[in-house]
Amino acid sequence: MNIEKFLVPEGKKLNLKNHPTDFTGDHTDKREAVEDLRKNVGRLAELQDVLYAQNNHALLIIFQAMDAAGKDGAIKHVMSGLNPQGCEVTSFKQPSAEELDHDYLWRSMKRLPERGRIGIFNRSYYEDVLVVRVHPEILQFQQLPDKLENDRNIWKKRFEQIRNFEAYLAENAIHTLKFFLNVSKEEQKNRFLARIETPEKNWKFSAGDAKERGFWDDYMRAYTDALQNTSTKNAPWYVVPADKKWFTRVAVSEIIIKKMESLDLQYPKISEAQRQNLLEAKKILESEQ
Ligand code: ATP
Ligand code: MG
């Protein structure tokens, strides 16, 4: 799969209109994509095993999207083969009173993956340049001094802070991958209707979701600006088509695999002394009655 198609190149303007939401590439049907996903899930498990054993690198995977774009499903399916000990999913909701008493990166820092682990953020600090930008009145709750709250360059400054933060992480072998699941407004409507009409899906729907839809164009503008200003070589954004869930999942798995393969992961090498210890232990085990 040509994943470059989905990459937001660093320093370039982004036009979401050039990213069709219903793109499925070479995959013409679901069956084939599901089979490819199955293979990729196996490959991811192998890579995770080495990541964990080596215990040097960590991978931070961020998912951002409009409601019902398929974040939860992508996380569930793509990560289904992973060893739960080596990964952690964090869902970021509206900040608590305690979280609002801190800078906006604080709650994310606490959830950064340990070395050898994969950390998944279902929403993230990007909400602070997305939902907060679409509804700037939310800024009032962030306990900022007037000068900061009213700074006209606040978004530009936050983009810079985020770039710096992610560069710091990369320089410390915490590698960030960011996915924007790009669903169409029409497909979101279909999925909302399905959530309303199917009893087992009712719990997924809240009236607020439908209201947020009214701000669709504002969100697309905010996403465009955030993505084009924070996609870097070390922490790239990928715009993944999300009208067909089966395609989203196989594309996301492919991008994660390529990233992990680029890290040159290796099982730890043992020293001669450690090898002698192993042989010694083997002898003891074999001599047991
Ligand atoms: P689901 O698929 O279950 O609906 P969700 O991620 O949409 O998952 P919700 O509890 O419905 O979860 O929504 C979380 C809400 O919290 C979103 O509307 C999001 O914009 C909001 N949110 C997240 N971070 C922030 C933030 N820093 N400031 C304000 N709102 C935030
Ligand atoms: Mg929601």
mmCIF file of C-alpha atoms and ligand atoms in Angstrom:
data_model
loop_
_atom_site.group_PDB
_atom_site.id
_atom_site.type_symbol
_atom_site.label_atom_id
_atom_site.label_comp_id
_atom_site.label_asym_id
_atom_site.label_seq_id
_atom_site.Cartn_x
_atom_site.Cartn_y
_atom_site.Cartn_z
ATOM 1 C CA MET A 1 0.000 0.000 0.000
ATOM 2 C CA ASN A 2 1.287 3.448 -0.859
ATOM 3 C CA ILE A 3 0.969 5.125 2.534
ATOM 4 C CA GLU A 4 2.683 8.311 1.304
ATOM 5 C CA LYS A 5 -0.656 9.245 -0.209
ATOM 6 C CA PHE A 6 -2.054 9.806 3.256
ATOM 7 C CA LEU A 7 0.939 11.642 4.702
ATOM 8 C CA VAL A 8 0.697 15.379 5.386
ATOM 9 C CA PRO A 9 4.114 16.607 4.234
ATOM 10 C CA GLU A 10 5.954 18.857 6.662
ATOM 11 C CA GLY A 11 5.669 22.551 5.927
ATOM 12 C CA LYS A 12 3.144 22.137 3.099
ATOM 13 C CA LYS A 13 -0.371 23.513 2.903
ATOM 14 C CA LEU A 14 -3.053 20.879 3.386
ATOM 15 C CA ASN A 15 -6.257 20.747 1.404
ATOM 16 C CA LEU A 16 -8.613 18.113 2.768
ATOM 17 C CA LYS A 17 -10.536 18.239 -0.489
ATOM 18 C CA ASN A 18 -7.625 16.351 -2.035
ATOM 19 C CA HIS A 19 -8.175 13.527 0.444
ATOM 20 C CA PRO A 20 -11.258 11.574 -0.630
ATOM 21 C CA THR A 21 -13.002 10.047 2.390
ATOM 22 C CA ASP A 22 -14.169 6.995 0.417
ATOM 23 C CA PHE A 23 -10.794 6.042 -1.067
ATOM 24 C CA THR A 24 -10.012 2.320 -0.862
ATOM 25 C CA GLY A 25 -6.965 2.041 -3.136
ATOM 26 C CA ASP A 26 -6.268 -1.432 -4.471
ATOM 27 C CA HIS A 27 -8.777 -2.908 -2.080
ATOM 28 C CA THR A 28 -12.001 -3.362 -3.973
ATOM 29 C CA ASP A 29 -13.814 -5.471 -1.441
ATOM 30 C CA LYS A 30 -14.041 -5.937 2.272
ATOM 31 C CA ARG A 31 -13.058 -9.621 2.351
ATOM 32 C CA GLU A 32 -9.626 -8.965 0.940
ATOM 33 C CA ALA A 33 -9.028 -6.042 3.300
ATOM 34 C CA VAL A 34 -10.056 -8.097 6.309
ATOM 35 C CA GLU A 35 -7.582 -10.793 5.270
ATOM 36 C CA ASP A 36 -4.788 -8.215 4.886
ATOM 37 C CA LEU A 37 -5.643 -6.761 8.288
ATOM 38 C CA ARG A 38 -5.398 -10.243 9.810
ATOM 39 C CA LYS A 39 -1.872 -10.636 8.415
ATOM 40 C CA ASN A 40 -0.895 -7.167 9.590
ATOM 41 C CA VAL A 41 -2.169 -7.857 13.094
ATOM 42 C CA GLY A 42 0.175 -10.854 13.207
ATOM 43 C CA ARG A 43 3.101 -8.789 12.003
ATOM 44 C CA LEU A 44 2.356 -6.076 14.568
ATOM 45 C CA ALA A 45 2.421 -8.660 17.341
ATOM 46 C CA GLU A 46 5.884 -9.793 16.216
ATOM 47 C CA LEU A 47 7.172 -6.230 16.120
ATOM 48 C CA GLN A 48 5.661 -5.430 19.502
ATOM 49 C CA ASP A 49 7.405 -8.424 21.000
ATOM 50 C CA VAL A 50 10.801 -7.077 19.933
ATOM 51 C CA LEU A 51 9.914 -3.516 20.993
ATOM 52 C CA TYR A 52 9.037 -4.847 24.438
ATOM 53 C CA ALA A 53 12.089 -7.084 24.760
ATOM 54 C CA GLN A 54 14.505 -4.364 23.646
ATOM 55 C CA ASN A 55 12.893 -1.841 25.990
ATOM 56 C CA ASN A 56 14.514 1.200 24.361
ATOM 57 C CA HIS A 57 11.934 2.789 22.091
ATOM 58 C CA ALA A 58 8.306 3.675 22.724
ATOM 59 C CA LEU A 59 5.536 4.391 20.254
ATOM 60 C CA LEU A 60 2.804 6.957 20.814
ATOM 61 C CA ILE A 61 -0.163 6.622 18.459
ATOM 62 C CA ILE A 62 -2.692 9.450 18.395
ATOM 63 C CA PHE A 63 -6.190 9.165 16.951
ATOM 64 C CA GLN A 64 -8.208 12.270 16.218
ATOM 65 C CA ALA A 65 -11.459 12.486 14.289
ATOM 66 C CA MET A 66 -14.994 13.728 14.164
ATOM 67 C CA ASP A 67 -17.535 11.641 16.095
ATOM 68 C CA ALA A 68 -18.371 8.245 14.607
ATOM 69 C CA ALA A 69 -15.350 8.272 12.302
ATOM 70 C CA GLY A 70 -14.279 4.923 13.736
ATOM 71 C CA LYS A 71 -11.534 5.662 16.271
ATOM 72 C CA ASP A 72 -12.740 3.042 18.733
ATOM 73 C CA GLY A 73 -13.148 0.374 16.066
ATOM 74 C CA ALA A 74 -9.732 1.094 14.542
ATOM 75 C CA ILE A 75 -8.088 0.809 17.968
ATOM 76 C CA LYS A 76 -9.963 -2.388 18.750
ATOM 77 C CA HIS A 77 -9.215 -4.153 15.464
ATOM 78 C CA VAL A 78 -5.692 -2.980 14.716
ATOM 79 C CA MET A 79 -4.440 -3.614 18.251
ATOM 80 C CA SER A 80 -6.310 -6.882 18.720
ATOM 81 C CA GLY A 81 -3.212 -9.082 18.451
ATOM 82 C CA LEU A 82 -1.038 -7.096 20.826
ATOM 83 C CA ASN A 83 0.184 -8.207 24.199
ATOM 84 C CA PRO A 84 -1.907 -6.128 26.637
ATOM 85 C CA GLN A 85 1.093 -5.816 28.965
ATOM 86 C CA GLY A 86 2.903 -3.805 26.352
ATOM 87 C CA CYS A 87 0.230 -1.321 25.453
ATOM 88 C CA GLU A 88 -2.046 1.206 27.062
ATOM 89 C CA VAL A 89 -5.020 3.075 25.648
ATOM 90 C CA THR A 90 -6.049 6.438 27.083
ATOM 91 C CA SER A 91 -9.273 8.188 26.106
ATOM 92 C CA PHE A 92 -9.203 11.909 26.683
ATOM 93 C CA LYS A 93 -12.592 13.368 27.558
ATOM 94 C CA GLN A 94 -13.532 16.835 28.707
ATOM 95 C CA PRO A 95 -10.863 17.814 31.220
ATOM 96 C CA SER A 96 -11.589 17.418 34.929
ATOM 97 C CA ALA A 97 -11.240 20.274 37.426
ATOM 98 C CA GLU A 98 -7.843 18.914 38.411
ATOM 99 C CA GLU A 99 -6.709 18.738 34.791
ATOM 100 C CA LEU A 100 -7.913 22.277 34.134
ATOM 101 C CA ASP A 101 -5.683 23.449 36.951
ATOM 102 C CA HIS A 102 -2.649 22.406 34.911
ATOM 103 C CA ASP A 103 -1.168 23.300 31.546
ATOM 104 C CA TYR A 104 -2.886 21.529 28.647
ATOM 105 C CA LEU A 105 -0.108 19.001 28.037
ATOM 106 C CA TRP A 106 -0.004 17.803 31.630
ATOM 107 C CA ARG A 107 -2.608 15.083 31.454
ATOM 108 C CA SER A 108 -1.052 13.676 28.298
ATOM 109 C CA MET A 109 2.447 13.643 29.742
ATOM 110 C CA LYS A 110 1.220 11.463 32.571
ATOM 111 C CA ARG A 111 0.034 8.892 30.045
ATOM 112 C CA LEU A 112 3.094 8.778 27.771
ATOM 113 C CA PRO A 113 4.176 5.217 27.018
ATOM 114 C CA GLU A 114 7.047 3.672 28.933
ATOM 115 C CA ARG A 115 10.026 2.377 26.964
ATOM 116 C CA GLY A 116 9.189 -0.827 25.156
ATOM 117 C CA ARG A 117 5.477 0.061 25.123
ATOM 118 C CA ILE A 118 2.861 1.318 22.712
ATOM 119 C CA GLY A 119 0.687 4.153 24.027
ATOM 120 C CA ILE A 120 -2.559 4.895 22.233
ATOM 121 C CA PHE A 121 -4.321 8.208 22.672
ATOM 122 C CA ASN A 122 -8.010 8.199 21.757
ATOM 123 C CA ARG A 123 -8.171 11.996 21.377
ATOM 124 C CA SER A 124 -5.261 13.947 22.828
ATOM 125 C CA TYR A 125 -3.760 17.378 23.479
ATOM 126 C CA TYR A 126 -4.805 18.188 19.922
ATOM 127 C CA GLU A 127 -8.291 18.791 21.326
ATOM 128 C CA ASP A 128 -6.773 21.987 22.733
ATOM 129 C CA VAL A 129 -6.292 23.341 19.215
ATOM 130 C CA LEU A 130 -9.450 21.723 17.792
ATOM 131 C CA VAL A 131 -12.585 21.701 19.951
ATOM 132 C CA VAL A 132 -11.207 24.614 21.974
ATOM 133 C CA ARG A 133 -10.569 26.582 18.806
ATOM 134 C CA VAL A 134 -14.026 25.851 17.426
ATOM 135 C CA HIS A 135 -15.532 26.874 20.783
ATOM 136 C CA PRO A 136 -13.077 29.474 22.098
ATOM 137 C CA GLU A 137 -15.307 30.129 25.118
ATOM 138 C CA ILE A 138 -13.856 26.876 26.543
ATOM 139 C CA LEU A 139 -10.605 28.785 27.024
ATOM 140 C CA GLN A 140 -12.224 30.533 29.985
ATOM 141 C CA PHE A 141 -12.042 27.293 31.947
ATOM 142 C CA GLN A 142 -8.331 26.836 31.349
ATOM 143 C CA GLN A 143 -7.364 29.268 34.126
ATOM 144 C CA LEU A 144 -5.148 31.325 31.878
ATOM 145 C CA PRO A 145 -4.074 34.894 32.673
ATOM 146 C CA ASP A 146 -5.969 37.411 30.502
ATOM 147 C CA LYS A 147 -2.898 38.107 28.454
ATOM 148 C CA LEU A 148 -2.676 34.473 27.354
ATOM 149 C CA GLU A 149 -6.393 33.908 26.989
ATOM 150 C CA ASN A 150 -6.730 36.914 24.708
ATOM 151 C CA ASP A 151 -3.552 36.375 22.739
ATOM 152 C CA ARG A 152 -4.500 36.413 19.072
ATOM 153 C CA ASN A 153 -1.570 34.137 18.317
ATOM 154 C CA ILE A 154 -2.594 31.511 20.840
ATOM 155 C CA TRP A 155 -3.127 28.753 18.209
ATOM 156 C CA LYS A 156 0.097 29.512 16.420
ATOM 157 C CA LYS A 157 1.921 29.375 19.740
ATOM 158 C CA ARG A 158 0.256 26.110 20.720
ATOM 159 C CA PHE A 159 1.270 24.578 17.378
ATOM 160 C CA GLU A 160 4.839 25.554 18.119
ATOM 161 C CA GLN A 161 4.620 24.174 21.653
ATOM 162 C CA ILE A 162 3.262 20.889 20.311
ATOM 163 C CA ARG A 163 5.983 20.654 17.643
ATOM 164 C CA ASN A 164 8.614 21.260 20.296
ATOM 165 C CA PHE A 165 7.040 18.730 22.629
ATOM 166 C CA GLU A 166 6.938 16.045 19.941
ATOM 167 C CA ALA A 167 10.510 16.827 18.864
ATOM 168 C CA TYR A 168 11.593 16.383 22.467
ATOM 169 C CA LEU A 169 9.823 13.033 22.574
ATOM 170 C CA ALA A 170 11.396 11.886 19.284
ATOM 171 C CA GLU A 171 14.856 12.874 20.484
ATOM 172 C CA ASN A 172 14.222 10.663 23.486
ATOM 173 C CA ALA A 173 13.096 7.685 21.375
ATOM 174 C CA ILE A 174 9.384 8.162 22.005
ATOM 175 C CA HIS A 175 8.077 8.086 18.444
ATOM 176 C CA THR A 176 4.772 9.731 17.632
ATOM 177 C CA LEU A 177 2.378 8.725 14.837
ATOM 178 C CA LYS A 178 -0.816 10.690 14.329
ATOM 179 C CA PHE A 179 -3.966 9.620 12.517
ATOM 180 C CA PHE A 180 -6.831 11.809 11.412
ATOM 181 C CA LEU A 181 -9.669 9.492 10.434
ATOM 182 C CA ASN A 182 -11.267 11.403 7.617
ATOM 183 C CA VAL A 183 -14.978 10.644 7.417
ATOM 184 C CA SER A 184 -17.504 12.515 5.262
ATOM 185 C CA LYS A 185 -20.340 14.499 6.759
ATOM 186 C CA GLU A 186 -22.773 12.261 4.882
ATOM 187 C CA GLU A 187 -21.277 9.040 6.277
ATOM 188 C CA GLN A 188 -21.321 10.496 9.785
ATOM 189 C CA LYS A 189 -25.029 11.089 9.387
ATOM 190 C CA ASN A 190 -25.576 7.448 8.337
ATOM 191 C CA ARG A 191 -23.633 6.224 11.339
ATOM 192 C CA PHE A 192 -25.527 8.498 13.734
ATOM 193 C CA LEU A 193 -28.813 7.208 12.312
ATOM 194 C CA ALA A 194 -27.619 3.633 12.779
ATOM 195 C CA ARG A 195 -26.741 4.456 16.393
ATOM 196 C CA ILE A 196 -30.234 5.794 16.941
ATOM 197 C CA GLU A 197 -32.011 2.947 15.180
ATOM 198 C CA THR A 198 -30.043 -0.004 16.555
ATOM 199 C CA PRO A 199 -30.714 -0.649 20.269
ATOM 200 C CA GLU A 200 -27.218 -2.119 20.823
ATOM 201 C CA LYS A 201 -25.718 1.076 19.469
ATOM 202 C CA ASN A 202 -27.912 3.561 21.339
ATOM 203 C CA TRP A 203 -25.328 4.003 24.114
ATOM 204 C CA LYS A 204 -22.846 5.372 21.596
ATOM 205 C CA PHE A 205 -25.031 8.305 20.687
ATOM 206 C CA SER A 206 -25.470 11.539 22.568
ATOM 207 C CA ALA A 207 -27.556 14.485 21.458
ATOM 208 C CA GLY A 208 -24.462 16.677 21.747
ATOM 209 C CA ASP A 209 -22.859 14.725 18.885
ATOM 210 C CA ALA A 210 -25.563 15.838 16.480
ATOM 211 C CA LYS A 211 -25.174 19.422 17.672
ATOM 212 C CA GLU A 212 -21.404 19.394 17.044
ATOM 213 C CA ARG A 213 -22.169 18.411 13.451
ATOM 214 C CA GLY A 214 -23.436 21.945 12.998
ATOM 215 C CA PHE A 215 -19.840 23.131 13.388
ATOM 216 C CA TRP A 216 -18.518 20.759 10.717
ATOM 217 C CA ASP A 217 -16.874 23.419 8.546
ATOM 218 C CA ASP A 218 -15.240 25.064 11.556
ATOM 219 C CA TYR A 219 -13.837 21.708 12.597
ATOM 220 C CA MET A 220 -12.473 21.033 9.107
ATOM 221 C CA ARG A 221 -10.741 24.415 9.148
ATOM 222 C CA ALA A 222 -9.309 23.751 12.599
ATOM 223 C CA TYR A 223 -8.125 20.276 11.580
ATOM 224 C CA THR A 224 -6.556 21.598 8.395
ATOM 225 C CA ASP A 225 -4.618 24.254 10.252
ATOM 226 C CA ALA A 226 -3.558 21.931 13.078
ATOM 227 C CA LEU A 227 -2.408 19.170 10.737
ATOM 228 C CA GLN A 228 -0.464 21.402 8.369
ATOM 229 C CA ASN A 229 1.297 23.101 11.254
ATOM 230 C CA THR A 230 2.184 20.045 13.314
ATOM 231 C CA SER A 231 3.000 17.353 10.767
ATOM 232 C CA THR A 232 6.748 16.838 10.999
ATOM 233 C CA LYS A 233 9.196 14.220 9.885
ATOM 234 C CA ASN A 234 9.444 12.913 13.417
ATOM 235 C CA ALA A 235 5.761 13.104 14.255
ATOM 236 C CA PRO A 236 3.833 12.880 10.989
ATOM 237 C CA TRP A 237 0.095 13.194 10.486
ATOM 238 C CA TYR A 238 -1.712 10.747 8.222
ATOM 239 C CA VAL A 239 -5.135 11.571 6.812
ATOM 240 C CA VAL A 240 -6.768 8.154 6.567
ATOM 241 C CA PRO A 241 -9.958 7.711 4.529
ATOM 242 C CA ALA A 242 -12.687 6.650 6.943
ATOM 243 C CA ASP A 243 -15.915 6.117 5.018
ATOM 244 C CA LYS A 244 -15.092 2.411 4.735
ATOM 245 C CA LYS A 245 -14.073 1.124 8.132
ATOM 246 C CA TRP A 246 -12.377 -1.951 6.699
ATOM 247 C CA PHE A 247 -10.079 0.254 4.659
ATOM 248 C CA THR A 248 -9.284 2.576 7.585
ATOM 249 C CA ARG A 249 -8.156 -0.368 9.677
ATOM 250 C CA VAL A 250 -5.895 -1.951 7.099
ATOM 251 C CA ALA A 251 -4.337 1.440 6.242
ATOM 252 C CA VAL A 252 -3.672 2.289 9.897
ATOM 253 C CA SER A 253 -2.094 -1.129 10.507
ATOM 254 C CA GLU A 254 0.121 -0.707 7.467
ATOM 255 C CA ILE A 255 1.370 2.711 8.608
ATOM 256 C CA ILE A 256 2.158 1.471 12.122
ATOM 257 C CA ILE A 257 4.066 -1.521 10.736
ATOM 258 C CA LYS A 258 6.171 0.685 8.430
ATOM 259 C CA LYS A 259 6.988 2.973 11.348
ATOM 260 C CA MET A 260 8.007 0.116 13.612
ATOM 261 C CA GLU A 261 10.084 -1.496 10.868
ATOM 262 C CA SER A 262 11.970 1.764 10.452
ATOM 263 C CA LEU A 263 13.070 1.689 14.093
ATOM 264 C CA ASP A 264 15.526 -1.175 13.593
ATOM 265 C CA LEU A 265 14.183 -3.076 16.578
ATOM 266 C CA GLN A 266 16.255 -5.977 17.841
ATOM 267 C CA TYR A 267 16.061 -8.502 20.620
ATOM 268 C CA PRO A 268 18.695 -7.655 23.220
ATOM 269 C CA LYS A 269 22.022 -9.366 22.572
ATOM 270 C CA ILE A 270 23.433 -11.275 25.505
ATOM 271 C CA SER A 271 27.024 -11.051 26.606
ATOM 272 C CA GLU A 272 29.366 -14.017 26.758
ATOM 273 C CA ALA A 273 29.079 -14.014 30.552
ATOM 274 C CA GLN A 274 25.259 -14.110 30.345
ATOM 275 C CA ARG A 275 25.513 -16.986 27.870
ATOM 276 C CA GLN A 276 27.652 -18.920 30.273
ATOM 277 C CA ASN A 277 25.034 -18.313 32.969
ATOM 278 C CA LEU A 278 22.333 -19.698 30.690
ATOM 279 C CA LEU A 279 24.373 -22.819 29.988
ATOM 280 C CA GLU A 280 25.001 -23.193 33.705
ATOM 281 C CA ALA A 281 21.263 -22.949 34.424
ATOM 282 C CA LYS A 282 20.560 -25.485 31.683
ATOM 283 C CA LYS A 283 22.943 -27.945 33.294
ATOM 284 C CA ILE A 284 21.279 -27.555 36.663
ATOM 285 C CA LEU A 285 17.803 -28.052 35.166
ATOM 286 C CA GLU A 286 18.884 -31.114 33.234
ATOM 287 C CA SER A 287 20.529 -32.704 36.225
ATOM 288 C CA GLU A 288 17.314 -32.523 38.285
ATOM 289 C CA GLN A 289 16.025 -35.907 39.347
HETATM 290 P P1 ATP B 1 -17.277 8.070 21.716
HETATM 291 O O1 ATP B 1 -16.873 7.457 20.426
HETATM 292 O O2 ATP B 1 -17.535 7.060 22.782
HETATM 293 O O3 ATP B 1 -18.327 9.118 21.569
HETATM 294 P P2 ATP B 1 -15.561 10.246 22.335
HETATM 295 O O4 ATP B 1 -14.060 10.333 22.220
HETATM 296 O O5 ATP B 1 -16.357 11.073 21.399
HETATM 297 O O6 ATP B 1 -15.922 8.752 22.214
HETATM 298 P P3 ATP B 1 -17.047 11.480 24.385
HETATM 299 O O7 ATP B 1 -17.080 11.313 25.846
HETATM 300 O O8 ATP B 1 -18.272 11.356 23.583
HETATM 301 O O9 ATP B 1 -15.929 10.517 23.829
HETATM 302 O O10 ATP B 1 -16.430 12.889 24.029
HETATM 303 C C1 ATP B 1 -15.335 13.424 24.596
HETATM 304 C C2 ATP B 1 -15.504 14.909 24.401
HETATM 305 O O11 ATP B 1 -14.502 15.571 25.151
HETATM 306 C C3 ATP B 1 -15.342 15.347 22.952
HETATM 307 O O12 ATP B 1 -16.435 16.120 22.581
HETATM 308 C C4 ATP B 1 -14.065 16.154 22.979
HETATM 309 O O13 ATP B 1 -14.081 17.197 22.051
HETATM 310 C C5 ATP B 1 -14.052 16.644 24.395
HETATM 311 N N1 ATP B 1 -12.709 17.019 24.835
HETATM 312 C C6 ATP B 1 -11.603 16.267 24.819
HETATM 313 N N2 ATP B 1 -10.540 16.971 25.232
HETATM 314 C C7 ATP B 1 -10.980 18.211 25.500
HETATM 315 C C8 ATP B 1 -10.366 19.395 25.952
HETATM 316 N N3 ATP B 1 -9.059 19.454 26.213
HETATM 317 N N4 ATP B 1 -11.152 20.485 26.140
HETATM 318 C C9 ATP B 1 -12.452 20.429 25.891
HETATM 319 N N5 ATP B 1 -13.102 19.345 25.452
HETATM 320 C C10 ATP B 1 -12.375 18.243 25.260
HETATM 321 MG MG MG B 2 -18.508 11.119 21.424
#
